[in-house]
N, CA and C of each residue as an Amber inpcrd file, in Angstrom:
protein
   564
 180.0910000  82.2450000 222.3810000 179.8920000  80.8340000 222.1420000
 179.1460000  80.6620000 220.8160000 179.6880000  79.8280000 219.9490000
 179.0570000  79.5380000 218.6590000 178.2050000  78.2770000 218.7670000
 177.0920000  78.3270000 218.1080000 176.2250000  77.1640000 218.0360000
 176.1530000  76.7010000 216.5900000 176.0810000  75.3970000 216.4140000
 175.9110000  74.8530000 215.0790000 174.9050000  73.7140000 215.1390000
 174.2070000  73.5330000 214.0660000 173.2650000  72.4230000 213.9920000
 174.0310000  71.1270000 213.8060000 173.5520000  70.0900000 214.4440000
 174.1980000  68.7810000 214.3320000 173.1470000  67.7550000 213.9010000
 173.4910000  66.9800000 212.9180000 172.6360000  65.8770000 212.4530000
 172.8760000  64.7190000 213.4240000 172.3090000  64.8620000 214.6260000
 172.6890000  64.0440000 215.7740000 172.2240000  62.5920000 215.7350000
 171.1900000  62.2960000 215.0280000 170.6830000  60.9210000 214.9340000
 170.3950000  60.6430000 213.4600000 171.4360000  60.3010000 212.6940000
 171.2810000  60.2320000 211.2370000 170.2050000  59.2690000 210.7410000
 170.0660000  58.1240000 211.3600000 169.0430000  57.1740000 210.8950000
 167.6530000  57.7200000 211.1960000 167.4300000  58.1920000 212.4000000
 166.1170000  58.7090000 212.7930000 165.7660000  59.9510000 211.9850000
 166.7100000  60.8750000 211.8480000 166.4370000  62.0970000 211.0990000
 166.1830000  61.8090000 209.6190000 166.9470000  60.9140000 209.0270000
 166.7280000  60.5530000 207.6240000 165.3750000  59.8810000 207.4530000
 165.0250000  58.9870000 208.3610000 163.7240000  58.3190000 208.3300000
 162.5990000  59.3570000 208.4390000 162.7280000  60.3000000 209.3610000
 161.7150000  61.3470000 209.5360000 161.6130000  62.2270000 208.2800000
 162.7510000  62.5280000 207.6700000 162.7350000  63.3250000 206.4380000
 162.0660000  62.5720000 205.2880000 162.3180000  61.2720000 205.1770000
 161.6560000  60.4640000 204.1480000 160.1460000  60.4250000 204.3750000
 159.7320000  60.2510000 205.6370000 158.2970000  60.2730000 205.9590000
 157.6950000  61.6290000 205.6070000 158.4160000  62.7070000 205.8750000
 157.9410000  64.0580000 205.5620000 157.7960000  64.2480000 204.0560000
 158.7630000  63.7770000 203.2960000 158.7030000  63.8990000 201.8340000
 157.5060000  63.1380000 201.2800000 157.2800000  61.9300000 201.7590000
 156.1400000  61.1320000 201.2960000 154.8340000  61.8220000 201.6820000
 154.7810000  62.3790000 202.9020000 153.5640000  63.0660000 203.3240000
 153.2870000  64.2780000 202.4300000 154.3130000  65.0660000 202.1490000
 154.1390000  66.2370000 201.2780000 153.7160000  65.8200000 199.8750000
 154.3330000  64.7600000 199.3450000 153.9400000  64.2590000 198.0210000
 152.4900000  63.7610000 198.0130000 152.0490000  63.1740000 199.1250000
 150.6590000  62.7070000 199.1950000 149.6820000  63.8780000 199.2160000
 150.1070000  65.0020000 199.7810000 149.2550000  66.1970000 199.7520000
 149.1190000  66.7280000 198.3270000 150.1900000  66.6390000 197.5560000
 150.1930000  67.1330000 196.1800000 149.4630000  66.1620000 195.2490000
 149.7630000  64.8750000 195.3700000 149.2420000  63.8830000 194.4140000
 148.0290000  63.1030000 194.9060000 147.6500000  63.2790000 196.1510000
 146.4360000  62.6600000 196.6690000 146.6270000  61.2490000 197.2050000
 145.5090000  60.6990000 197.6440000 145.5080000  59.3910000 198.3010000
 145.9590000  58.2620000 197.3770000 145.7110000  58.3910000 196.0940000
 146.1230000  57.3380000 195.1490000 147.6360000  57.1510000 195.1800000
 148.3680000  58.2400000 195.3530000 149.8240000  58.1580000 195.4550000
 150.2190000  57.2770000 196.6440000 149.5480000  57.4660000 197.7760000
 149.8500000  56.6590000 198.9580000 149.4810000  55.2040000 198.7540000
 148.2540000  54.9700000 198.2820000 147.7810000  53.5860000 198.2080000
 148.5600000  52.7530000 197.1950000 149.1570000  53.4000000 196.2040000
 149.9460000  52.6490000 195.2320000 151.2350000  52.0880000 195.8260000
 151.9350000  52.8700000 196.6390000 153.2610000  52.4440000 197.0930000
 153.4930000  52.5100000 198.5940000 152.6160000  53.1620000 199.3530000
 152.8990000  53.3840000 200.7650000 151.8230000  52.8300000 201.6900000
 151.1550000  51.7940000 201.2200000 150.2170000  51.0130000 202.0240000
 150.5360000  49.5610000 201.7240000 150.6500000  48.7500000 202.7640000
 150.8870000  47.3250000 202.5190000 149.5620000  46.5800000 202.6570000
 149.3110000  45.7030000 201.7040000 148.0980000  44.8850000 201.6610000
 148.5070000  43.4310000 201.4960000 147.5640000  42.5560000 201.8320000
 147.7840000  41.1470000 201.5070000 147.8270000  41.0380000 199.9930000
 148.8610000  40.4130000 199.4940000 149.0020000  40.2750000 198.0500000
 149.8120000  39.0440000 197.7220000 149.9170000  38.7430000 196.4590000
 150.6840000  37.5530000 196.0660000 152.1680000  37.7410000 196.4020000
 152.7610000  36.7210000 196.9840000 154.1810000  36.8130000 197.3570000
 155.0940000  36.7890000 196.1380000 154.5360000  36.4990000 194.9810000
 155.3260000  36.5540000 193.7500000 155.4150000  37.9820000 193.2020000
 154.6800000  38.9020000 193.8150000 154.6450000  40.2900000 193.3500000
 155.7280000  41.1330000 194.0310000 156.5060000  41.8370000 193.2190000
 157.5190000  42.7540000 193.7470000 156.8400000  43.8390000 194.5700000
 155.6650000  44.2750000 194.1330000 154.9330000  45.3220000 194.8480000
 154.6010000  44.8920000 196.2760000 154.1760000  43.6410000 196.4540000
 153.8600000  43.1300000 197.7950000 155.0840000  43.2270000 198.6900000
 156.2230000  42.7920000 198.1930000 157.4520000  42.8070000 198.9840000
 157.9240000  44.2330000 199.2600000 157.8910000  45.0750000 198.2470000
 158.3540000  46.4520000 198.4070000 157.4930000  47.2180000 199.4050000
 156.1800000  47.0080000 199.3380000 155.2840000  47.7370000 200.2420000
 155.4580000  47.3150000 201.7010000 156.0630000  46.1440000 201.9470000
 156.3550000  45.7350000 203.3290000 157.3960000  46.6460000 203.9770000
 158.1390000  47.3690000 203.1700000 159.1340000  48.3170000 203.6630000
 158.6390000  49.7580000 203.5680000 157.9430000  50.0770000 202.4870000
 157.6080000  51.4770000 202.2160000 156.3970000  51.9930000 202.9810000
 155.5220000  51.1060000 203.4730000 154.3160000  51.5760000 204.1480000
 154.6360000  52.4090000 205.3780000 155.7980000  52.1880000 205.9960000
 156.1460000  52.9480000 207.2030000 156.4360000  54.4110000 206.8830000
 156.6460000  54.7310000 205.6110000 156.9170000  56.1160000 205.2130000
 155.6390000  56.9180000 204.9890000 154.5260000  56.2490000 204.7240000
 153.2670000  56.9260000 204.4510000 152.4580000  57.1420000 205.7170000
 151.5900000  58.1550000 205.6910000 150.6940000  58.4250000 206.8210000
 149.3500000  58.8750000 206.2720000 148.2840000  58.4620000 206.9380000
 146.9340000  58.6600000 206.4230000 146.4050000  60.0770000 206.6050000
 146.9430000  60.8270000 207.5610000 146.4300000  62.1710000 207.8230000
 147.5190000  62.9970000 208.4960000 147.2740000  64.2870000 208.6000000
 148.2170000  65.1760000 209.2780000 148.3680000  64.7690000 210.7440000
 147.2660000  64.4390000 211.3990000 147.3140000  64.0240000 212.8030000
 148.1480000  62.7470000 212.9610000 147.9390000  61.7810000 212.0910000
 148.6850000  60.5270000 212.1070000 150.1790000  60.8060000 211.9290000
 150.5010000  61.6080000 210.9260000 151.8910000  61.9680000 210.6500000
 152.5270000  62.6930000 211.8440000 151.8470000  63.7070000 212.3580000
 152.4190000  64.5130000 213.4480000 152.6240000  63.6980000 214.7250000
 151.6750000  62.8700000 215.0750000 151.8320000  62.0860000 216.3070000
 152.9840000  61.0930000 216.1730000 153.1020000  60.4430000 215.0150000
 154.2210000  59.5180000 214.8220000 155.5610000  60.2420000 214.8020000
 155.6300000  61.3770000 214.1260000 156.9020000  62.1080000 214.0370000
 157.3240000  62.6740000 215.3920000 156.3660000  63.1840000 216.1710000
 156.7300000  63.7140000 217.4880000 157.3040000  62.6160000 218.3840000
 156.6480000  61.4730000 218.4060000 157.1500000  60.3780000 219.2280000
 158.4640000  59.8280000 218.6790000 158.5520000  59.6870000 217.3530000
 159.7870000  59.1920000 216.7360000 160.9690000  60.1050000 217.0820000
 160.7660000  61.4070000 216.9500000 161.8570000  62.3490000 217.2100000
 162.1480000  62.5130000 218.7000000 161.2170000  62.1100000 219.5400000
 161.4420000  62.1560000 220.9880000 162.2450000  60.9530000 221.4740000
 161.8390000  59.7500000 221.0670000 162.4910000  58.5410000 221.5920000
 163.5340000  57.9550000 220.6470000 163.4050000  58.2030000 219.3480000
 164.3280000  57.6340000 218.3680000 165.7890000  57.9960000 218.5970000
 166.1130000  59.2800000 218.8150000 167.5170000  59.6290000 219.0470000
 168.1240000  58.9540000 220.2860000 167.3120000  58.7460000 221.3130000
 167.8030000  58.0490000 222.5130000 168.1740000  56.6150000 222.1590000
 167.3050000  55.9690000 221.3850000 167.5550000  54.5950000 220.9450000
 168.7950000  54.5380000 220.0600000 168.9000000  55.4700000 219.1130000
 170.0480000  55.4580000 218.2000000 171.3610000  55.7260000 218.9390000
 171.3290000  56.6100000 219.9210000 172.5460000  56.8800000 220.6920000
 172.9540000  55.6600000 221.5170000 171.9760000  54.9760000 222.0910000
 172.2660000  53.8120000 222.9480000 172.6960000  52.5860000 222.1300000
 171.9890000  52.3040000 221.0210000 172.2070000  51.0510000 220.2940000
 172.9620000  51.2140000 218.9810000 173.1710000  52.4510000 218.5330000
 173.9250000  52.6960000 217.3190000 173.0500000  52.7970000 216.0800000
 173.5990000  53.4230000 215.0540000 172.8630000  53.6650000 213.8080000
 172.5100000  52.3620000 213.0990000 173.4580000  51.4460000 213.0180000
 173.2230000  50.1820000 212.3100000 172.0840000  49.3970000 212.9670000
 172.1250000  49.2500000 214.2840000 171.0580000  48.5230000 214.9850000
 169.7210000  49.2410000 214.8660000 169.7400000  50.5580000 214.8830000
 168.4970000  51.3210000 214.7360000 167.8670000  51.0570000 213.3750000
 168.6660000  51.0450000 212.3350000 168.1540000  50.7460000 210.9930000
 167.6140000  49.3190000 210.9240000 168.3270000  48.3740000 211.5160000
 167.8650000  46.9800000 211.5430000 166.5230000  46.8800000 212.2690000
 166.3830000  47.6010000 213.3710000 165.1320000  47.5830000 214.1390000
 163.9840000  48.1290000 213.2930000 164.2210000  49.2190000 212.5810000
 163.1810000  49.8010000 211.7260000 162.7460000  48.7960000 210.6610000
 163.6950000  48.2370000 209.9420000 163.3790000  47.3170000 208.8440000
 162.7080000  46.0520000 209.3720000 163.2780000  45.4450000 210.4070000
 162.7200000  44.2110000 210.9500000 161.3000000  44.4310000 211.4750000
 161.0940000  45.5140000 212.2280000 159.7710000  45.7940000 212.7860000
 158.7580000  46.0590000 211.6730000 159.1710000  46.7780000 210.6310000
 158.2770000  47.0530000 209.5010000 157.8280000  45.7470000 208.8450000
 158.7800000  44.8840000 208.5390000 158.4510000  43.6310000 207.8530000
 157.6340000  42.7090000 208.7580000 158.0190000  42.5910000 210.0230000
 157.2890000  41.7360000 210.9640000 155.8440000  42.2090000 211.1080000
 155.6600000  43.4980000 211.2440000 154.3140000  44.0520000 211.3900000
 153.4990000  43.8620000 210.1100000 154.1330000  44.0410000 208.9480000
 153.4430000  43.8190000 207.6730000 153.0030000  42.3650000 207.5440000
 153.9010000  41.4390000 207.8670000 153.5590000  40.0150000 207.7980000
 152.3930000  39.6890000 208.7290000 152.4590000  40.1890000 209.9580000
 151.3870000  39.9190000 210.9170000 150.0620000  40.4860000 210.4220000
 150.1050000  41.7000000 209.8810000 148.8880000  42.3280000 209.3650000
 148.3100000  41.5140000 208.2060000 149.1650000  41.0860000 207.2790000
 148.6980000  40.3110000 206.1310000 148.1720000  38.9370000 206.5430000
 148.6900000  38.4130000 207.6490000 148.2550000  37.0910000 208.0990000
 146.8500000  37.1020000 208.6790000 146.4290000  38.2370000 209.2630000
 145.1520000  38.2300000 209.9780000 144.0730000  39.1260000 209.3810000
 144.4240000  39.9760000 208.4100000 143.4100000  40.8820000 207.8790000
 143.6820000  41.2300000 206.4190000 142.6470000  41.6570000 205.7480000
 142.7870000  42.1600000 204.3900000 142.9880000  43.6760000 204.3770000
 142.8940000  44.2980000 205.5360000 143.0450000  45.7490000 205.6290000
 144.4850000  46.1580000 205.3150000 144.6180000  47.3140000 204.7210000
 145.9470000  47.8590000 204.4640000 146.5640000  48.4010000 205.7470000
 147.8590000  48.5810000 205.6980000 148.5980000  49.1180000 206.8480000
 149.4300000  50.2790000 206.3490000 149.3780000  51.4020000 207.0720000
 150.1230000  52.5830000 206.6870000 150.6540000  53.2660000 207.9390000
 151.8710000  53.7680000 207.8500000 152.4530000  54.5390000 208.9460000
 153.4860000  53.7680000 209.7480000 154.2460000  54.5140000 210.5120000
 155.3600000  53.9220000 211.2660000 155.0440000  53.7270000 212.7460000
 153.7680000  53.5710000 213.0880000 153.3860000  53.4060000 214.4910000
 154.0350000  52.1940000 215.1430000 154.1320000  51.0900000 214.4230000
 154.7770000  49.9010000 214.9850000 156.2290000  50.1660000 215.3190000
 156.9230000  50.8690000 214.4360000 158.3280000  51.2300000 214.6720000
 158.4230000  52.1670000 215.8680000 157.5160000  53.1310000 215.9540000
 157.5170000  54.0700000 217.0770000 157.3000000  53.3240000 218.3810000
 156.3800000  52.3730000 218.3980000 156.1420000  51.6020000 219.6200000
 157.3680000  50.7640000 219.9880000 158.0600000  50.2310000 218.9970000
 159.3020000  49.5010000 219.2830000 160.3030000  50.4310000 219.9630000
 160.4210000  51.6600000 219.4590000 161.3590000  52.6250000 220.0470000
 160.9270000  53.0720000 221.4380000 159.6180000  53.1970000 221.6740000
 159.1310000  53.5740000 223.0090000 159.5670000  52.5190000 224.0240000
 159.3680000  51.2580000 223.6750000 159.7680000  50.1840000 224.5860000
 161.2930000  50.1490000 224.7310000 162.0180000  50.2650000 223.6160000
 163.4900000  50.2820000 223.6800000 164.0040000  51.4430000 224.5210000
 163.3860000  52.6030000 224.3890000 163.8090000  53.7720000 225.1560000
 163.6300000  53.5170000 226.6530000 162.5630000  52.8350000 227.0110000
 162.3350000  52.5480000 228.4320000 163.3000000  51.4920000 228.9640000
 164.0010000  50.8050000 228.0570000 164.9390000  49.7480000 228.4680000
 166.3890000  50.2260000 228.4970000 166.6400000  51.4940000 228.2280000
 168.0210000  51.9590000 228.1130000 168.7810000  51.9440000 229.4260000
 168.0980000  51.8260000 230.5470000 168.8020000  51.8190000 231.8330000
 168.9300000  50.4200000 232.4290000 168.7810000  49.3850000 231.6130000
 168.9430000  48.0090000 232.0870000 170.3460000  47.8050000 232.6610000
 170.3970000  47.1360000 233.7790000 171.6660000  46.6860000 234.3450000
 171.4940000  45.2200000 234.7110000 172.5950000  44.5160000 234.7880000
 172.5600000  43.0770000 235.0720000 171.7510000  42.8000000 236.3490000
 170.7690000  41.9290000 236.2160000 169.9700000  41.5150000 237.3620000
 168.8920000  42.5070000 237.7680000 168.7160000  43.5830000 237.0030000
 167.7100000  44.5820000 237.3440000 166.7550000  44.7710000 236.1710000
 165.5020000  45.0200000 236.4890000 164.5120000  45.3600000 235.4810000
 163.9720000  46.7400000 235.8500000 164.1470000  47.7220000 234.9720000
 163.6760000  49.0710000 235.3010000 162.1560000  49.1190000 235.4540000
 161.7040000  49.6980000 236.5390000 160.2750000  49.8540000 236.7800000
 159.6420000  50.6990000 235.6720000 160.4040000  51.6620000 235.1350000
 159.8730000  52.4870000 234.0450000 159.4980000  51.6320000 232.8460000
 160.2970000  50.6080000 232.5550000 159.9800000  49.7420000 231.4210000
 158.6850000  48.9810000 231.6750000 158.5160000  48.4580000 232.8730000
 157.2950000  47.7170000 233.2060000 156.0750000  48.6240000 233.0820000
 156.1920000  49.8470000 233.5770000 155.0720000  50.7870000 233.4950000
 154.7640000  51.1750000 232.0460000 155.7940000  51.4210000 231.2470000
 155.5810000  51.7640000 229.8360000 154.9050000  50.6040000 229.1120000
 155.3880000  49.4060000 229.3350000 154.7800000  48.2320000 228.6990000
 153.3260000  48.0990000 229.1410000 153.0890000  48.2210000 230.4320000
 151.7220000  48.0730000 230.9390000 150.7960000  49.1540000 230.3760000
 151.2680000  50.3980000 230.3690000 150.4150000  51.4960000 229.9100000
 150.2140000  51.5020000 228.3990000 151.2990000  51.4780000 227.6380000
 151.1800000  51.5700000 226.1800000 150.5910000  50.3070000 225.5710000
 151.1950000  49.1770000 225.8710000 150.6960000  47.9480000 225.2580000
 149.3440000  47.5480000 225.8320000 149.1570000  47.7720000 227.1340000
 147.8590000  47.4810000 227.7450000 146.7500000  48.2860000 227.0870000
 147.0210000  49.5680000 226.8760000 146.0520000  50.4420000 226.2090000
 145.7370000  49.9300000 224.8080000 146.7370000  49.4900000 224.0750000
 146.5270000  49.0140000 222.7120000 145.7620000  47.7000000 222.6770000
 146.0370000  46.8220000 223.6100000 145.3110000  45.5480000 223.6620000
 143.8450000  45.8000000 223.9700000 143.5710000  46.6660000 224.9550000
 142.1900000  46.9960000 225.2960000 141.5040000  47.6740000 224.1140000
 142.1760000  48.6460000 223.4820000 141.5970000  49.3440000 222.3340000
 141.3290000  48.3790000 221.1830000 142.2050000  47.4040000 220.9900000
 142.0110000  46.4200000 219.9210000 140.7810000  45.5700000 220.1370000
 140.4390000  45.3430000 221.4030000 139.2760000  44.5180000 221.7230000
 137.9850000  45.3160000 221.6350000 137.9980000  46.5710000 222.1140000
 136.7410000  47.3170000 222.2130000 136.5520000  48.3880000 221.1400000
 137.5860000  48.7090000 220.3740000 137.5060000  49.8120000 219.4240000
 137.1850000  49.3180000 218.0210000 136.5140000  50.1810000 217.2650000
 136.2300000  49.8380000 215.8690000 136.7770000  50.9280000 214.9360000
 137.8590000  51.5830000 215.3330000 138.4510000  52.6200000 214.4910000
 139.3680000  51.9900000 213.4440000 140.0080000  52.8030000 212.6530000
 140.8950000  52.3100000 211.6010000 142.3490000  52.2270000 212.0580000
 142.5780000  52.2300000 213.3430000 143.9390000  52.1670000 213.8730000
 144.3110000  50.7070000 214.0900000 145.4990000  50.3470000 213.6530000
 145.9450000  48.9680000 213.8170000 146.6470000  48.8070000 215.1630000
 145.8600000  48.4750000 216.1850000 146.4470000  48.2320000 217.4980000
 147.4020000  47.0460000 217.4350000 147.1140000  46.0970000 216.5390000
 148.0040000  44.9530000 216.3920000 149.4020000  45.4150000 215.9870000
 149.5020000  46.4060000 215.0940000 150.8110000  46.9240000 214.6780000
 151.5440000  47.5290000 215.8700000 150.8100000  48.2140000 216.7300000
 151.4210000  48.7960000 217.9140000 151.9350000  47.7040000 218.8570000
 151.1130000  46.6920000 219.0640000 151.5070000  45.5950000 219.9610000
 152.7050000  44.8320000 219.3860000 152.6560000  44.4980000 218.0970000
 153.7800000  43.7860000 217.4590000 155.0420000  44.6380000 217.5380000
 154.9150000  45.9430000 217.2800000 156.0630000  46.8390000 217.3930000
 156.6310000  46.8620000 218.8030000 155.7520000  46.9200000 219.7960000
 156.2080000  46.9040000 221.1900000 156.9180000  45.6060000 221.5430000
 156.3770000  44.4960000 221.0860000 157.0120000  43.1930000 221.3310000
 158.3710000  43.1360000 220.6410000 158.4310000  43.6330000 219.4050000
 159.7140000  43.6600000 218.6790000 160.7270000  44.5260000 219.4290000
 160.2890000  45.6790000 219.9310000 161.1810000  46.5520000 220.6970000
 161.7170000  45.8660000 221.9360000 160.8460000  45.1760000 222.6670000
 161.2850000  44.4550000 223.8670000 162.2700000  43.3510000 223.5030000
 161.9670000  42.6110000 222.4360000 162.8640000  41.5270000 222.0070000
 164.2350000  42.0810000 221.6200000 164.2530000  43.1700000 220.8460000
 165.5300000  43.7860000 220.4800000 166.2620000  44.2880000 221.7110000
 165.5420000  44.8850000 222.6420000 166.1760000  45.3820000 223.8660000
 166.8650000  44.2810000 224.6420000 166.1670000  43.1730000 224.8330000
 166.7660000  42.0460000 225.5560000 167.9410000  41.4660000 224.7760000
 167.7750000  41.3160000 223.4690000 168.8310000  40.7580000 222.6260000
 170.0740000  41.6480000 222.6350000 169.8840000  42.9300000 222.4510000
 171.0210000  43.8530000 222.3980000 171.7030000  43.9880000 223.7520000
 170.9410000  43.9970000 224.8170000 171.5430000  44.0880000 226.1550000
 172.3040000  42.8110000 226.5020000 171.7450000  41.6520000 226.1600000
 172.4450000  40.3920000 226.4350000 173.7230000  40.2900000 225.6190000
 173.7220000  40.8000000 224.4060000 174.9190000  40.8060000 223.5670000
 176.0300000  41.6510000 224.1740000 175.6770000  42.7350000 224.8550000
 176.6770000  43.6130000 225.4730000 177.3290000  42.9670000 226.6920000
 176.5930000  42.0960000 227.3670000 177.0990000  41.4950000 228.6110000
 178.0780000  40.3620000 228.3720000 178.1640000  39.8730000 227.1630000
 179.0250000  38.7100000 226.8860000 180.4390000  39.1020000 226.6680000
C-alpha cells in the first residue's frame, strides 16, 4: 500500500503556513516587524495601514505559546469546518471574523490586537455545529458554547492579562452565526 501526502484542507493549511512564515519572520526581525503590519490598532479610517492591518493581524502571534496554541486548535478543528462548509466559505469566515473582531476591538479599546484566536473560536463553534439536523440542536454545541464562551466571558471580567477575551467571544458569536446561516441555506 502506497501512502502520499494530501493537502487536505487548502484554506486552513495555507492560512497556517502564512501564520508560520510571519512567526518565523518575527523571530528574525523582532517585535517591530510584527507591530508594523501584524497588529491592528485604532487608527484613522483614511489610512491604508488601518484597513490592511484589519486583515493581517490574524497572521501574527505575540509568542511561541500563543502561536502554538492557535495553530494546534486551528489544525484540529479547521479541516473539519473546511470539509463541511467548503473552501470558499471557510475563507469568507476567516476574513469576516478577522474584520469583525478588529472593528469591535477598535470600538472599545486602544489596545492592539494580534493573532487568530477569534478565527479559531469561530471554528470551534462551527465544528461543534457540524451535526445539526432539522429541528435538533446538538448538545455538544451547547456544551462547547457554555464552556468556551463562558470561560472567556468570566476571564474578561476578572482577568487583567493581555488576552483579548472579547476577540474570542466575537469569534465564537461569528462562528455560531455562520453555522446557523450556512445550515439554513442548505435546507432551502
